[in-house]
C-alpha positions as a Python dict, from the first residue, in 0.01 Angstrom:
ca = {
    (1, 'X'): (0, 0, 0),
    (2, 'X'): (-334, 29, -201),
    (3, 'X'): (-650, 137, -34),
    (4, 'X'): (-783, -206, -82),
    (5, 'X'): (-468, -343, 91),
    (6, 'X'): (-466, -61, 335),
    (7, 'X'): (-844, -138, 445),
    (8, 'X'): (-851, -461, 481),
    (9, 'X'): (-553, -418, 712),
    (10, 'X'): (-742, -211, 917),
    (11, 'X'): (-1052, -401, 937),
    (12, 'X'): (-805, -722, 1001),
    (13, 'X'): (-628, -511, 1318),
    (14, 'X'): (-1005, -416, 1449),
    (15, 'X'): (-1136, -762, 1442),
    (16, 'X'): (-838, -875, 1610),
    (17, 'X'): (-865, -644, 1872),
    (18, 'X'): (-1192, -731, 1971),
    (19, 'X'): (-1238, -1118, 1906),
    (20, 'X'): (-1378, -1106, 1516),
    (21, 'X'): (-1696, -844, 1684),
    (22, 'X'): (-1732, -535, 1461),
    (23, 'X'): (-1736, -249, 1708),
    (24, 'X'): (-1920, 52, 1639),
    (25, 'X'): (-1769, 406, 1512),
    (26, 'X'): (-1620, 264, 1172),
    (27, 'X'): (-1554, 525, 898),
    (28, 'X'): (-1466, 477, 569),
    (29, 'X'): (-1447, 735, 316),
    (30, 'X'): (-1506, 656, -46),
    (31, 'X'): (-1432, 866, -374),
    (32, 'X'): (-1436, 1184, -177),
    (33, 'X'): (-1420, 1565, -375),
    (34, 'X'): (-1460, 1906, -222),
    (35, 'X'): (-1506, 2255, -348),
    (36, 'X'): (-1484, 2603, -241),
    (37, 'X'): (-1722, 2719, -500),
    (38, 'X'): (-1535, 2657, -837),
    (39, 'X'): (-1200, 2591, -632),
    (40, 'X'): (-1174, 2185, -629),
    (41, 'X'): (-924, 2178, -313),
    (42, 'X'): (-975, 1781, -240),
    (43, 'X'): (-1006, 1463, -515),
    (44, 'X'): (-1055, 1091, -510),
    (45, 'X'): (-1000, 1052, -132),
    (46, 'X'): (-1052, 714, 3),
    (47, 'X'): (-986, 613, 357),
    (48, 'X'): (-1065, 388, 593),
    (49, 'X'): (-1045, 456, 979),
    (50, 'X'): (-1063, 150, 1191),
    (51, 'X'): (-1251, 150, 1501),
    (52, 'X'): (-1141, 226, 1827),
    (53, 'X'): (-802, 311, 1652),
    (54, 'X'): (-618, 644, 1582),
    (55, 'X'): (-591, 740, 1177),
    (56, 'X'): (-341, 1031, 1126),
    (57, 'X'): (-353, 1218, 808),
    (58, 'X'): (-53, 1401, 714),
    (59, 'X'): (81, 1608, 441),
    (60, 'X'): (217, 1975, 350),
    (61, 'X'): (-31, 2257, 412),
    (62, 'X'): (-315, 2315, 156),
    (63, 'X'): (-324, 1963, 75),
    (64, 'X'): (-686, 1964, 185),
    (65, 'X'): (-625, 1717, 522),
    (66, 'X'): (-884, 1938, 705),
    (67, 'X'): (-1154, 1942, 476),
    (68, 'X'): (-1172, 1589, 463),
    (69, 'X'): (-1211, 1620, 819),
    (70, 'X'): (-1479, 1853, 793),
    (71, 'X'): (-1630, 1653, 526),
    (72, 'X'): (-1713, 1374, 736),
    (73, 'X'): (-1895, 1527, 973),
    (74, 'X'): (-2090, 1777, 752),
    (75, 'X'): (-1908, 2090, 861),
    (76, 'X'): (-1794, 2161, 503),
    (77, 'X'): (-2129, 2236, 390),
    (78, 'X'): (-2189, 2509, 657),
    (79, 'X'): (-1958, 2722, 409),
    (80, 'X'): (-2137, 2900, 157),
    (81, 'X'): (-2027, 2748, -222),
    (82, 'X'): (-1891, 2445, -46),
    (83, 'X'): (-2008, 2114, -139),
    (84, 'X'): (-1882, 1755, -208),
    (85, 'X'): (-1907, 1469, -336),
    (86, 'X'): (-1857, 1032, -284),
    (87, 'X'): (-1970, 848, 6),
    (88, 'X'): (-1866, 928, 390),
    (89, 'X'): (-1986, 565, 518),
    (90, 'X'): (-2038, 589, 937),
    (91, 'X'): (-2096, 244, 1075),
    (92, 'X'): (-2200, 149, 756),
    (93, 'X'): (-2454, 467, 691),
    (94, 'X'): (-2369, 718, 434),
    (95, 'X'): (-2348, 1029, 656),
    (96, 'X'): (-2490, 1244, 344),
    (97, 'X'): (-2766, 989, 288),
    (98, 'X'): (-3129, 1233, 247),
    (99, 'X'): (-3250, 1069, 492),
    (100, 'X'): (-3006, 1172, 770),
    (101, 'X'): (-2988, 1504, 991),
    (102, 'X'): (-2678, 1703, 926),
    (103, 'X'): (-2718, 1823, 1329),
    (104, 'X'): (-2769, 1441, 1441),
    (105, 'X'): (-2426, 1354, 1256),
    (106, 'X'): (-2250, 1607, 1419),
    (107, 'X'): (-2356, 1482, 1769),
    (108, 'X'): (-2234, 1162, 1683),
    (109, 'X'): (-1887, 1262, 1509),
    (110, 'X'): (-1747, 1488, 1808),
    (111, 'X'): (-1466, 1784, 1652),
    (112, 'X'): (-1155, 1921, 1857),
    (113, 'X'): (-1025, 2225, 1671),
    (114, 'X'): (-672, 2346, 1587),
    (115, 'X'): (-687, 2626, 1881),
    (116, 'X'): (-884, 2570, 2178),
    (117, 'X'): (-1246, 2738, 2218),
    (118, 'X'): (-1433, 2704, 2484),
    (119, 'X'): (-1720, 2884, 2521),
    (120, 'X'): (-1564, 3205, 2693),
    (121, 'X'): (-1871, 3366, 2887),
    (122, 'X'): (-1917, 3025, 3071),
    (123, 'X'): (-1801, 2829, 3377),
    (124, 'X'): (-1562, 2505, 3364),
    (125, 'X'): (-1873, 2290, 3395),
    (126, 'X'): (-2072, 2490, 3198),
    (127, 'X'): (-1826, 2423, 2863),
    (128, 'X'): (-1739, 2028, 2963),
    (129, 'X'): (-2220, 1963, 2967),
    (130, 'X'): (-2306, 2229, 2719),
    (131, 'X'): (-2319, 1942, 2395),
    (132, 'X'): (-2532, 1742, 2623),
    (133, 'X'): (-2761, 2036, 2722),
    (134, 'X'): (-2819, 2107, 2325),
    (135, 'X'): (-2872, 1717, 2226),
    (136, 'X'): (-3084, 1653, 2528),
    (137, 'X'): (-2880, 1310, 2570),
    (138, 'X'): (-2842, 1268, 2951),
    (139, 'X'): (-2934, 905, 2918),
    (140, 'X'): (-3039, 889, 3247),
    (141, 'X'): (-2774, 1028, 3418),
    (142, 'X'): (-2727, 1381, 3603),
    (143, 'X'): (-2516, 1686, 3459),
    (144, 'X'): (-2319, 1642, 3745),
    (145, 'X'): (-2204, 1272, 3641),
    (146, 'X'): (-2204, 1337, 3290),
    (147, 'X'): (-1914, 1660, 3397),
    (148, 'X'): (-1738, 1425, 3626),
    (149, 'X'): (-1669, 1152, 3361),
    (150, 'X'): (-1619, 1417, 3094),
    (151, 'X'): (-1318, 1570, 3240),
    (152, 'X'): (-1209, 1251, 3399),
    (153, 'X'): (-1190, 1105, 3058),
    (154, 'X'): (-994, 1404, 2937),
    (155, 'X'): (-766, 1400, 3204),
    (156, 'X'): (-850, 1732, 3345),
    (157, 'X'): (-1092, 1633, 3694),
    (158, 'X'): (-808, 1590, 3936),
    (159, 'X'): (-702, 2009, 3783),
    (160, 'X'): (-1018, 2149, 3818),
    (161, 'X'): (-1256, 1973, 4070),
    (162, 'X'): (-1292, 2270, 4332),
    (163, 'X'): (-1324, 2502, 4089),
    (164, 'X'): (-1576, 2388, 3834),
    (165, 'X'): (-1750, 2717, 3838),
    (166, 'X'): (-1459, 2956, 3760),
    (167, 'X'): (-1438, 3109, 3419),
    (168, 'X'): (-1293, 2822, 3129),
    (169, 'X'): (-1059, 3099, 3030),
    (170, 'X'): (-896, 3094, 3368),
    (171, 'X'): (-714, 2758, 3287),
    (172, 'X'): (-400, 2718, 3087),
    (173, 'X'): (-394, 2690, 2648),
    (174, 'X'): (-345, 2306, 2763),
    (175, 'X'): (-620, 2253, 2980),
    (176, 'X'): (-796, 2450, 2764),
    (177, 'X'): (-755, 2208, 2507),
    (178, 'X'): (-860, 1914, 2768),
    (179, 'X'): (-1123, 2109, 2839),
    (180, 'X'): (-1274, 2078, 2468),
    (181, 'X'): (-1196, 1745, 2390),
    (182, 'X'): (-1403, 1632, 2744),
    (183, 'X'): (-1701, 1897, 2563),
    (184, 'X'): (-1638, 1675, 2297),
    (185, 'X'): (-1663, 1332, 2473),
    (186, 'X'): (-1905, 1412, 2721),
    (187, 'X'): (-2205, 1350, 2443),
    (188, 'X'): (-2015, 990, 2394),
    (189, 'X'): (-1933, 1018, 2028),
    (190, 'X'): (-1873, 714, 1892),
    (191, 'X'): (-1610, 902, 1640),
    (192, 'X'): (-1344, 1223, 1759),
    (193, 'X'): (-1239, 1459, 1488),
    (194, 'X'): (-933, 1601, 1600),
    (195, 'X'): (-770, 1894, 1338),
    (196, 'X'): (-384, 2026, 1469),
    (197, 'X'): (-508, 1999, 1831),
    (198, 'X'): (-160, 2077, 1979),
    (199, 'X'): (-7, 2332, 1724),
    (200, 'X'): (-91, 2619, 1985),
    (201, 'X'): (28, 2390, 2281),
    (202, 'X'): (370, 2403, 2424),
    (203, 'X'): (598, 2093, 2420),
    (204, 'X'): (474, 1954, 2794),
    (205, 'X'): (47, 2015, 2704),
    (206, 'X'): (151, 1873, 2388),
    (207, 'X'): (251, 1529, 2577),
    (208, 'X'): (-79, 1566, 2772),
    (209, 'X'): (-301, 1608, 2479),
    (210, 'X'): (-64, 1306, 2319),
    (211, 'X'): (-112, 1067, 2632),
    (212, 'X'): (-485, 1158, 2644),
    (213, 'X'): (-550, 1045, 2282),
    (214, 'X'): (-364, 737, 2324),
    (215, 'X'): (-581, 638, 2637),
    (216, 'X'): (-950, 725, 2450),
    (217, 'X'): (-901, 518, 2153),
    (218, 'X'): (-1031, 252, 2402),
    (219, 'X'): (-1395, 441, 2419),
    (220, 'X'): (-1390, 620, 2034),
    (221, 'X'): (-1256, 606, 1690),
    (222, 'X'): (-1002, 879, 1630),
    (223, 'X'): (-899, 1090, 1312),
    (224, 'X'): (-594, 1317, 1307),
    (225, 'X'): (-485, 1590, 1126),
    (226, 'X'): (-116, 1715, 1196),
    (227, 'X'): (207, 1902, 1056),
    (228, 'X'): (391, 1728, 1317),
    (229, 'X'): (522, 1378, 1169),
    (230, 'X'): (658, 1269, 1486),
    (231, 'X'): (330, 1312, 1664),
    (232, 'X'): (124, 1099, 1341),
    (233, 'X'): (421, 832, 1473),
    (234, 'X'): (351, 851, 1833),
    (235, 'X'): (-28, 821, 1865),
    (236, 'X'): (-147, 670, 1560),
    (237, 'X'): (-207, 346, 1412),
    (238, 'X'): (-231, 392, 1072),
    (239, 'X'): (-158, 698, 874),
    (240, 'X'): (-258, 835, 532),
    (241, 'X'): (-30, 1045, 339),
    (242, 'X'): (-201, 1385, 147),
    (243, 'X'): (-61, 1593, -103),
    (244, 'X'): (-67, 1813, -440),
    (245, 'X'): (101, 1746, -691),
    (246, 'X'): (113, 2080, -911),
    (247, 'X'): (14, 2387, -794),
    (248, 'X'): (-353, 2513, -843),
    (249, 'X'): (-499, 2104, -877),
    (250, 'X'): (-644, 1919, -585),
    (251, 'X'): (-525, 1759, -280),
    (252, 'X'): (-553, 1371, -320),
    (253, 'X'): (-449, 1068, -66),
    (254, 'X'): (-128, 894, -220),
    (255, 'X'): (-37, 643, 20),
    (256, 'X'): (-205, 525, 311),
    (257, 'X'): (-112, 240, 582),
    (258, 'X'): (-13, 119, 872),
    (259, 'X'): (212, 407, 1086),
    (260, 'X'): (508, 155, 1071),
    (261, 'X'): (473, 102, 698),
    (262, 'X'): (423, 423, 623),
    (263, 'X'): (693, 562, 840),
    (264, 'X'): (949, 326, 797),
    (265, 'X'): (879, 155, 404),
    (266, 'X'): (649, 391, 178),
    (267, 'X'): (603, 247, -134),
    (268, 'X'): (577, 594, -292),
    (269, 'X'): (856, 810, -358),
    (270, 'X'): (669, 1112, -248),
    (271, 'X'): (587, 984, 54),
    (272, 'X'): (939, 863, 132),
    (273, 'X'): (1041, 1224, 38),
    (274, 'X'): (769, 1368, 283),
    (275, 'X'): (875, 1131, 569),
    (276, 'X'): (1170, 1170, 534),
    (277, 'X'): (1194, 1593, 549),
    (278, 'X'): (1363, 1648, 225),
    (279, 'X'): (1032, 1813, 79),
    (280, 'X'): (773, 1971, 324),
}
């Protein structure tokens, strides 16, 4: 499928799903390069992410899947020597327009990371309001509510309710994880980041974390990065397919579509070969 095919798929699925309205938290990534100083490590990425859907990207390590993440919500350029290039488009603004705050898009564009990291000095509650303390965004509402929904949303209330002020490192690498993503959600993000969020989880958080994205892609726009191919089939709706080609050259997008098609008919023998385990 070509990315012209490929979006207009996913903008087709979207308007289905919510009676020909746009809704908000639409990415789509156009022309995209990256560098590590002189190192180009990503080229020509285009993607589109359809709201309130999950987008898995997948390929063999060093393909560059996470610095497209990072790319779209700025954190590339907090490396020194890194910079880019092309058009990250966020509900229709370009993200790296002059005109927009680098802090202000990473409020918006909430991140989960590979291992979890809560803030280890501080309290349950503490971790799931601290990105609404820093943005100031209580909209009205108490810490207390903003918490509440937080860790409902992330499945983790019912767990830790009585003991909201106990160290975050006292819960489990799972609820842990939980524990981030409702940091994450609890500023409302109209877009989640999430990069290998269960490849330090056992098999049974793993399920958790899986069930949890699968429930949120009512509220938020999700993008994936994972190893795990089985996982891109289980929670995602459309998948793009990264790799290099020769070693030393840049990671570029070769196929991207639906999670069926791309699963079960890839139109491009190295994705076929990828999907299918014989190269990895």
């Amino acid at each position: 499928m070509t990315t012209a095919e490929y979006t207009t798929v996913a903008m087709n699925v979207n308007a289905q799903a919510t009676g020909g309205e746009p809704a908000g938290g639409g990415l789509a990534i156009e022309g995209l390069n990256a560098w590590f100083g002189a190192h180009h490590v990503v080229a020509g990425v285009s993607l589109t992410a359809a709201p309130q859907k999950v987008t898995a990207l997948i390929g063999p390590s060093g393909c560059g899947k996470s610095t497209v993440l990072r790319c779209i919500n700025r954190m590339h350029e907090l490396v020194p020597g890194a910079r880019m290039s092309g058009r990250v488009l966020f509900d229709g603004q370009d993200v790296y327009d002059a005109d927009v705050d680098p802090g202000s898009v990473r409020g918006e564009i909430g991140m989960v990371f590979q291992r979890p990291n809560p803030f280890p000095t501080k309290s349950i509650y503490e971790n799931a309001v601290i990105g609404v303390r820093l943005a100031r965004t209580t909209r009205g509402r108490n810490l207390d509510d903003i918490a509440e929904s937080a860790l409902r949303r992330a499945q983790l209330w019912e767990e830790v309710k009585d003991r909201l002020h106990k160290p975050a490192v006292s819960l489990s690498g799972g609820q842990q994880q939980r524990l981030c993503i409702a940091r994450a959600v609890a500023v409302d993000p109209a877009l989640l980041l999430m990069d290998e969020p269960c490849s330090a989880l056992d098999p049974i958080a793993t399920f958790r974390i899986e069930e949890l994205i699968r429930e949120i892609t009512s509220l938020y726009t999700v993008v994936i990065v994972t190893h795990n191919m089985q996982q891109a089939a289980r929670v995602s709706d459309f998948t793009g397919f990264m790799t290099i080609e020769r070693a030393g050259e840049p990671g570029r997008l070769v196929e991207a579509g639906t999670t069926d098609q791309i699963f079960g008919a890839p139109t491009n023998p190295a994705t076929e070969a990828y999907v299918s385990g014989r190269v990895g």
